[in-house]
Coordinates of C-alpha atoms in Angstrom, one line a residue:
X11 CA 10.5 11.9 -31.4
X12 CA 10.2 14.1 -27.5
X13 CA 13.1 14.2 -25.5
X14 CA 13.7 14.9 -22.1
X15 CA 13.0 18.9 -22.3
X16 CA 9.5 17.9 -23.7
X17 CA 8.8 15.3 -21.1
X18 CA 8.8 17.1 -18.4
X19 CA 5.6 19.1 -19.2
X20 CA 3.6 16.5 -20.0
X21 CA 1.8 15.2 -16.8
X22 CA 1.7 11.8 -15.2
X23 CA -0.1 10.0 -17.7
X24 CA 1.3 11.2 -21.0
X25 CA 4.6 10.6 -19.8
X26 CA 3.8 7.1 -18.5
X27 CA 2.6 6.4 -22.1
X28 CA 5.6 8.4 -23.8
X29 CA 8.5 6.4 -21.7
X30 CA 6.8 2.6 -22.2
X31 CA 6.0 3.2 -26.5
X32 CA 9.4 4.7 -26.7
X33 CA 11.1 1.3 -24.7
X34 CA 8.7 -1.0 -26.4
X35 CA 10.0 0.9 -29.9
X36 CA 13.5 0.5 -28.4
X37 CA 12.7 -3.1 -27.5
X38 CA 11.5 -4.2 -31.1
X39 CA 14.3 -2.9 -32.3
X40 CA 16.4 -4.9 -30.4
X41 CA 15.2 -7.9 -31.0
X42 CA 16.1 -7.7 -35.0
X43 CA 19.3 -7.4 -34.1
X44 CA 20.1 -11.2 -34.0
X45 CA 20.4 -11.8 -30.5
X46 CA 18.4 -14.8 -30.3
X47 CA 17.7 -16.6 -26.2
X48 CA 18.8 -15.5 -23.0
X49 CA 21.5 -12.7 -24.3
X50 CA 18.1 -11.2 -26.3
X51 CA 17.0 -10.7 -23.2
X52 CA 19.1 -9.8 -20.6
X53 CA 20.2 -7.4 -23.0
X54 CA 16.1 -6.2 -23.7
X55 CA 15.8 -5.9 -19.7
X56 CA 19.4 -3.8 -19.7
X57 CA 18.5 -1.6 -22.0
X58 CA 15.0 -0.5 -21.3
X59 CA 15.8 -0.2 -18.0
X60 CA 18.0 2.8 -19.0
X61 CA 15.7 3.9 -21.0
X62 CA 13.2 4.2 -18.6
X63 CA 15.6 5.3 -15.7
X64 CA 17.3 8.2 -17.8
X65 CA 13.6 9.6 -19.0
X66 CA 12.1 9.7 -15.4
X67 CA 14.9 11.4 -14.0
X68 CA 15.3 13.6 -16.6
X69 CA 11.2 14.4 -16.7
X70 CA 10.5 13.9 -12.5
X71 CA 13.7 14.3 -11.4
X72 CA 13.0 14.6 -7.9
X73 CA 10.6 10.9 -7.4
X74 CA 11.9 7.8 -6.7
X75 CA 12.0 4.9 -9.1
X76 CA 10.9 0.8 -8.0
X77 CA 12.3 -0.8 -11.0
X78 CA 13.1 -4.9 -11.6
X79 CA 16.3 -4.2 -12.8
X80 CA 17.5 -1.4 -10.6
X81 CA 19.1 -1.5 -7.2
X82 CA 16.0 -0.9 -4.9
X83 CA 16.6 0.8 -1.3
X84 CA 15.0 1.8 1.5
X85 CA 14.4 5.6 0.3
X86 CA 11.6 5.5 -1.6
X87 CA 8.9 4.2 1.1
X88 CA 9.6 8.5 2.3
X89 CA 8.9 10.0 -1.2
X90 CA 5.7 11.3 -2.2
X91 CA 5.8 9.9 -5.7
X92 CA 8.0 6.4 -6.9
X93 CA 7.7 5.2 -10.4
X94 CA 7.5 1.2 -10.5
X95 CA 8.7 -0.2 -13.5
X96 CA 9.0 -3.2 -15.4
X97 CA 11.1 -2.4 -18.2
X98 CA 10.8 -6.2 -20.0
X99 CA 7.9 -8.0 -18.4
X100 CA 7.9 -12.0 -20.1
X101 CA 11.6 -11.7 -21.3
X102 CA 11.3 -15.2 -21.1
X103 CA 9.1 -15.0 -23.9
X104 CA 10.9 -11.4 -25.4
X105 CA 13.9 -14.0 -26.1
X106 CA 11.6 -16.5 -28.3
X107 CA 10.8 -15.6 -32.0
X108 CA 7.2 -14.9 -32.8
X109 CA 6.2 -14.4 -29.2
X110 CA 4.1 -11.3 -29.0
X111 CA 3.5 -11.9 -25.2
X112 CA 5.4 -9.5 -23.4
X113 CA 5.2 -6.1 -22.6
X114 CA 6.5 -3.0 -20.7
X115 CA 5.1 -1.6 -17.7
X116 CA 5.2 2.0 -16.0
X117 CA 3.0 3.4 -12.7
X118 CA 3.1 6.2 -10.8
X119 CA 2.5 5.5 -7.2
X120 CA 1.4 8.5 -5.4
X121 CA -1.1 9.4 -2.5
X122 CA -1.3 6.0 -1.6
X123 CA -2.6 5.6 -4.8
X124 CA -1.9 4.1 -8.5
X125 CA -2.0 7.8 -10.0
X126 CA -1.3 6.5 -13.9
X127 CA 0.0 3.6 -15.9
X128 CA 0.7 2.4 -19.0
X129 CA 0.9 -1.5 -20.5
X130 CA 3.1 -1.0 -23.8
X131 CA 2.8 -4.3 -25.9
X132 CA 5.5 -4.1 -28.3
X133 CA 4.6 -6.4 -30.6
X134 CA 0.8 -5.2 -31.9
X135 CA 1.7 -1.7 -31.0
X136 CA -0.1 -0.7 -28.7
X137 CA -0.1 1.3 -25.7
X138 CA -2.9 1.5 -23.2
X139 CA -2.5 3.7 -20.4
X140 CA -4.2 5.9 -18.0
X141 CA -6.1 8.1 -17.6
X142 CA -9.1 6.3 -19.6
X143 CA -8.3 2.6 -21.7
X144 CA -11.9 1.5 -23.3
X145 CA -13.8 -1.2 -21.4
X146 CA -14.0 -5.0 -23.3
X147 CA -17.4 -5.0 -24.7
X148 CA -20.5 -6.9 -23.0
X149 CA -20.2 -10.5 -23.5
X150 CA -21.9 -11.6 -26.5
X151 CA -23.1 -15.1 -25.3
X152 CA -23.6 -15.2 -22.1
X153 CA -24.0 -19.6 -23.1
X154 CA -20.2 -19.6 -23.6
X155 CA -18.5 -21.1 -21.1
X156 CA -16.4 -18.3 -19.5
X157 CA -12.4 -17.7 -20.5
X158 CA -9.4 -17.1 -17.4
X159 CA -5.9 -15.8 -18.7
X160 CA -2.9 -17.6 -16.8
X161 CA 0.4 -17.8 -16.6
X162 CA 1.9 -20.0 -19.2
X163 CA 5.2 -21.3 -16.8
X164 CA 3.1 -21.4 -14.2
X165 CA -0.7 -22.2 -13.6
X166 CA -1.7 -21.6 -10.2
X167 CA -4.3 -24.8 -8.6
X168 CA -6.5 -22.3 -7.5
X169 CA -7.2 -20.7 -11.3
X170 CA -8.1 -24.8 -12.0
X171 CA -10.2 -25.1 -9.2
X172 CA -12.1 -21.8 -10.3
X173 CA -12.0 -22.8 -13.7
X174 CA -13.8 -26.1 -12.3
X175 CA -16.4 -24.7 -10.9
X176 CA -17.5 -21.8 -13.3
X177 CA -17.4 -24.3 -16.2
X178 CA -15.0 -21.9 -17.6
X179 CA -11.6 -22.4 -20.4
X180 CA -8.2 -21.3 -18.8
X181 CA -6.1 -19.7 -22.0
X182 CA -2.1 -19.7 -21.3
X183 CA 0.1 -16.4 -21.7
X184 CA 3.3 -15.0 -20.5
X185 CA 3.9 -11.9 -19.2
X186 CA 1.3 -10.8 -16.5
X187 CA 0.7 -7.2 -18.6
X188 CA -0.3 -9.4 -21.5
X189 CA -2.6 -11.1 -19.8
X190 CA -4.5 -8.1 -18.1
X191 CA -4.6 -6.4 -22.3
X192 CA -6.6 -9.8 -22.9
X193 CA -9.1 -8.8 -20.4
X194 CA -9.3 -5.2 -21.0
X195 CA -9.3 -6.4 -24.8
X196 CA -12.3 -8.6 -24.2
X197 CA -10.3 -11.7 -25.4
X198 CA -10.9 -13.1 -21.8
X199 CA -12.7 -12.3 -18.6
X200 CA -10.4 -13.1 -16.1
X201 CA -6.8 -12.8 -14.8
X202 CA -6.2 -15.4 -12.1
X203 CA -3.0 -15.0 -10.4
X204 CA -1.0 -17.0 -7.0
X205 CA 2.6 -18.4 -6.3
X206 CA 4.6 -15.5 -6.2
X207 CA 4.5 -11.9 -8.2
X208 CA 6.5 -8.7 -7.0
X209 CA 5.2 -4.8 -7.5
X210 CA 6.2 -3.7 -10.5
X211 CA 4.8 -7.4 -12.7
X212 CA 1.2 -5.5 -11.1
X213 CA 1.2 -1.7 -10.8
X214 CA 1.3 -1.0 -14.0
X215 CA -1.6 -3.1 -15.6
X216 CA -3.6 -3.2 -12.2
X217 CA -3.5 0.8 -13.3
X218 CA -4.4 0.3 -16.7
X219 CA -7.4 -2.4 -15.8
X220 CA -8.6 -0.1 -13.7
X221 CA -8.8 3.1 -15.8
X222 CA -10.9 0.3 -18.2
X223 CA -13.2 -0.3 -15.9
X224 CA -12.3 -3.7 -14.3
X225 CA -11.9 -5.1 -11.3
X226 CA -8.0 -5.7 -9.8
X227 CA -7.5 -6.9 -5.9
X228 CA -5.6 -9.4 -4.0
X229 CA -7.6 -13.1 -4.3
X230 CA -9.0 -12.7 -1.1
X231 CA -11.2 -9.3 -2.7
X232 CA -7.6 -7.4 -0.3
X233 CA -6.4 -4.3 -1.8
X234 CA -3.1 -4.1 -3.7
X235 CA -0.8 -1.5 -2.0
X236 CA 2.3 -1.0 -3.8
X237 CA 5.3 0.8 -2.6
X238 CA 6.3 -1.2 0.9
X239 CA 9.6 -2.3 2.3
X240 CA 9.3 -5.8 0.6
X241 CA 8.1 -5.5 -2.7
X242 CA 6.5 -9.0 -3.5
X243 CA 2.5 -9.3 -4.0
X244 CA 2.5 -12.7 -4.7
X245 CA -1.4 -12.6 -5.8
X246 CA -3.4 -10.9 -8.8
X247 CA -7.2 -11.2 -9.6
X248 CA -8.2 -8.6 -12.8
X249 CA -11.8 -9.2 -14.3
X250 CA -14.8 -8.0 -15.4
X251 CA -16.8 -6.1 -12.7
X252 CA -19.6 -7.5 -13.0
X253 CA -18.0 -11.0 -12.8
X254 CA -15.8 -9.7 -9.4
X255 CA -18.7 -11.5 -6.7
X256 CA -19.0 -14.5 -8.1
X257 CA -15.6 -15.1 -9.1
X258 CA -14.1 -13.7 -5.1
X259 CA -16.8 -15.8 -3.3
X260 CA -15.5 -18.9 -5.8
X261 CA -11.6 -17.9 -4.8
X262 CA -13.1 -17.3 -0.7
X263 CA -14.0 -20.5 -0.2
X264 CA -11.7 -22.8 -2.4
X265 CA -8.5 -21.6 -1.0

């Protein structure tokens, strides 16, 4: 397994993928330790956070880090490069035996854009990473209902309205990374979230989605901006590019 010295020679895309994969392996191993439920989730959060932050400190010592599990501060606001990480997205699902809808997120915000990103899906041994992600296959049957993935714990009302207007089906999953991956893989056609997220929830998934040629924006079509003083970023749309105008039109007229 590559160590910190060799990590420093990786480009940003490869580094994001390598660290996400390493954290994924740690989490899979920890899941077999006998811990369960909240205790497993808490331990996974902290161990993955430590692995990722130490790896970034060794490979990119001058970069700032914004992590769900770390202390935030104003210093990152003046940094040219900020890694935005969610060490364990879908902590609840991770603690439930048999569930695979949890993920590891590693993204880089630089030059006012998402410059690199990786989403690891540890339960399936998959890592989706920039600079290019295989786009979803074309829909085989245009007559079948669209599928919209939403949060299993708090599906937004706007998604139900959207599904009703489009004759679509709702699919519930846990992690934002797992939901975005479902769009990338062509298992669903869109991911709609409203009612609360933070930058670490969406940064890496959005980077990966865009690398696959998908549309990603706020629900009103506005841009997704990261490394702001308040990292709260409450809503998100990820969908097939050819559906974006239709979905956004329905969303903006129903809100």
